């Protein structure tokens, strides 16, 4: 399959040459052409939610938004987040589990500090 944008072509002048859609797609999929924002978060989890989650979001964005914002989680993962939140209020101890293979290629930007501590 072909990709909708070439994230290498014109990269040296991406700020002037690329459209907003081109920048957003390359940033989301390849971390290239990302606009500097005033926030420290790598993804805007409200943008494109819920209508473009399956067709427009990268795996990295889905993982980050699920992990940090509890948005766009698969059904079973969303349930586990709710269970963790429910048990956090109780005096029992819960063990947090992270899949250290998921998004390993982009761990430095997609993993939470808790997941980094667990896996590293």
Short mmCIF file of C-alpha atoms in Angstrom, two decimals:
data_model
loop_
_atom_site.label_atom_id
_atom_site.label_comp_id
_atom_site.label_asym_id
_atom_site.label_seq_id
_atom_site.Cartn_x
_atom_site.Cartn_y
_atom_site.Cartn_z
CA UNK A 1 0.00 0.00 0.00
CA UNK A 2 1.14 3.52 -0.61
CA UNK A 3 1.19 6.16 2.07
CA UNK A 4 -0.73 9.42 1.65
CA UNK A 5 2.40 11.56 2.20
CA UNK A 6 6.13 11.28 1.53
CA UNK A 7 7.80 12.26 4.80
CA UNK A 8 11.28 12.42 3.28
CA UNK A 9 10.60 14.62 0.26
CA UNK A 10 11.06 18.28 1.12
CA UNK A 11 11.88 17.54 4.75
CA UNK A 12 14.64 20.15 4.75
CA UNK A 13 11.95 22.81 4.17
CA UNK A 14 8.93 21.07 5.72
CA UNK A 15 7.80 24.13 7.69
CA UNK A 16 7.22 26.11 4.48
CA UNK A 17 6.53 23.37 1.94
CA UNK A 18 4.22 20.89 3.65
CA UNK A 19 0.50 21.35 4.17
CA UNK A 20 -0.98 21.08 7.67
CA UNK A 21 -2.29 17.61 6.84
CA UNK A 22 1.12 16.51 5.53
CA UNK A 23 2.81 17.77 8.72
CA UNK A 24 0.26 16.11 10.99
CA UNK A 25 0.41 12.76 9.19
CA UNK A 26 4.22 12.63 9.10
CA UNK A 27 4.47 13.76 12.71
CA UNK A 28 1.99 11.16 13.84
CA UNK A 29 3.49 8.29 11.84
CA UNK A 30 7.21 9.14 11.66
CA UNK A 31 7.78 11.94 14.19
CA UNK A 32 8.86 14.21 11.31
CA UNK A 33 7.43 17.64 10.62
CA UNK A 34 6.02 18.07 14.11
CA UNK A 35 4.95 21.57 14.95
CA UNK A 36 6.36 23.01 18.15
CA UNK A 37 3.57 23.34 20.69
CA UNK A 38 3.30 24.87 24.12
CA UNK A 39 2.34 21.53 25.62
CA UNK A 40 4.73 18.78 26.57
CA UNK A 41 2.51 15.97 25.31
CA UNK A 42 3.42 14.28 22.03
CA UNK A 43 -0.17 13.76 20.82
CA UNK A 44 -3.48 15.60 20.88
CA UNK A 45 -5.85 12.79 21.86
CA UNK A 46 -8.96 14.86 21.16
CA UNK A 47 -8.01 15.53 17.53
CA UNK A 48 -9.68 12.96 15.30
CA UNK A 49 -11.37 11.14 18.19
CA UNK A 50 -13.39 9.00 17.75
CA UNK A 51 -13.98 9.21 13.99
CA UNK A 52 -10.36 8.73 12.82
CA UNK A 53 -8.89 6.45 15.47
CA UNK A 54 -8.94 3.32 13.29
CA UNK A 55 -8.18 4.98 9.98
CA UNK A 56 -5.89 7.88 10.83
CA UNK A 57 -4.09 7.28 14.12
CA UNK A 58 -0.75 5.48 14.31
CA UNK A 59 -0.22 2.61 16.74
CA UNK A 60 2.06 4.89 18.73
CA UNK A 61 -0.62 7.56 19.10
CA UNK A 62 -3.24 4.99 20.08
CA UNK A 63 -0.93 3.49 22.69
CA UNK A 64 0.06 6.88 24.10
CA UNK A 65 -3.52 8.18 24.27
CA UNK A 66 -4.75 4.98 25.89
CA UNK A 67 -1.90 4.91 28.42
CA UNK A 68 -2.01 8.62 29.34
CA UNK A 69 -5.51 9.89 28.54
CA UNK A 70 -7.50 6.62 28.62
CA UNK A 71 -8.73 7.44 25.11
CA UNK A 72 -8.99 5.02 22.17
CA UNK A 73 -8.21 1.97 24.26
CA UNK A 74 -9.22 -1.45 23.02
CA UNK A 75 -12.25 -2.72 24.99
CA UNK A 76 -10.26 -5.09 27.20
CA UNK A 77 -7.59 -2.45 27.90
CA UNK A 78 -10.20 0.17 28.75
CA UNK A 79 -11.72 -2.26 31.22
CA UNK A 80 -8.35 -2.88 32.86
CA UNK A 81 -7.88 0.89 33.27
CA UNK A 82 -11.27 1.11 34.97
CA UNK A 83 -10.37 -1.80 37.24
CA UNK A 84 -7.06 -0.19 38.20
CA UNK A 85 -8.83 3.10 38.94
CA UNK A 86 -11.46 1.32 41.03
CA UNK A 87 -8.91 -0.64 43.02
CA UNK A 88 -6.69 2.40 43.53
CA UNK A 89 -9.24 3.76 45.98
CA UNK A 90 -9.26 0.55 47.99
CA UNK A 91 -6.55 -0.39 50.52
CA UNK A 92 -5.55 -3.51 48.58
CA UNK A 93 -2.34 -3.62 46.58
CA UNK A 94 -2.50 -4.09 42.83
CA UNK A 95 0.31 -5.02 40.50
CA UNK A 96 0.60 -2.99 37.33
CA UNK A 97 1.56 -4.94 34.20
CA UNK A 98 2.97 -3.53 30.97
CA UNK A 99 3.56 -5.23 27.64
CA UNK A 100 7.21 -4.37 27.04
CA UNK A 101 7.07 -5.49 23.40
CA UNK A 102 4.22 -3.13 22.51
CA UNK A 103 5.59 0.00 20.79
CA UNK A 104 9.16 -1.03 21.64
CA UNK A 105 10.47 0.69 18.49
CA UNK A 106 9.24 4.05 19.80
CA UNK A 107 9.53 3.42 23.55
CA UNK A 108 11.23 6.73 24.34
CA UNK A 109 8.24 8.77 23.13
CA UNK A 110 5.31 6.39 23.48
CA UNK A 111 5.88 4.76 26.89
CA UNK A 112 4.83 6.40 30.15
CA UNK A 113 7.44 6.81 32.87
CA UNK A 114 5.76 3.96 34.75
CA UNK A 115 6.07 1.65 31.77
CA UNK A 116 9.72 2.65 31.30
CA UNK A 117 10.41 1.87 34.95
CA UNK A 118 8.59 -1.49 34.68
CA UNK A 119 10.30 -2.59 31.45
CA UNK A 120 13.75 -1.13 31.90
#
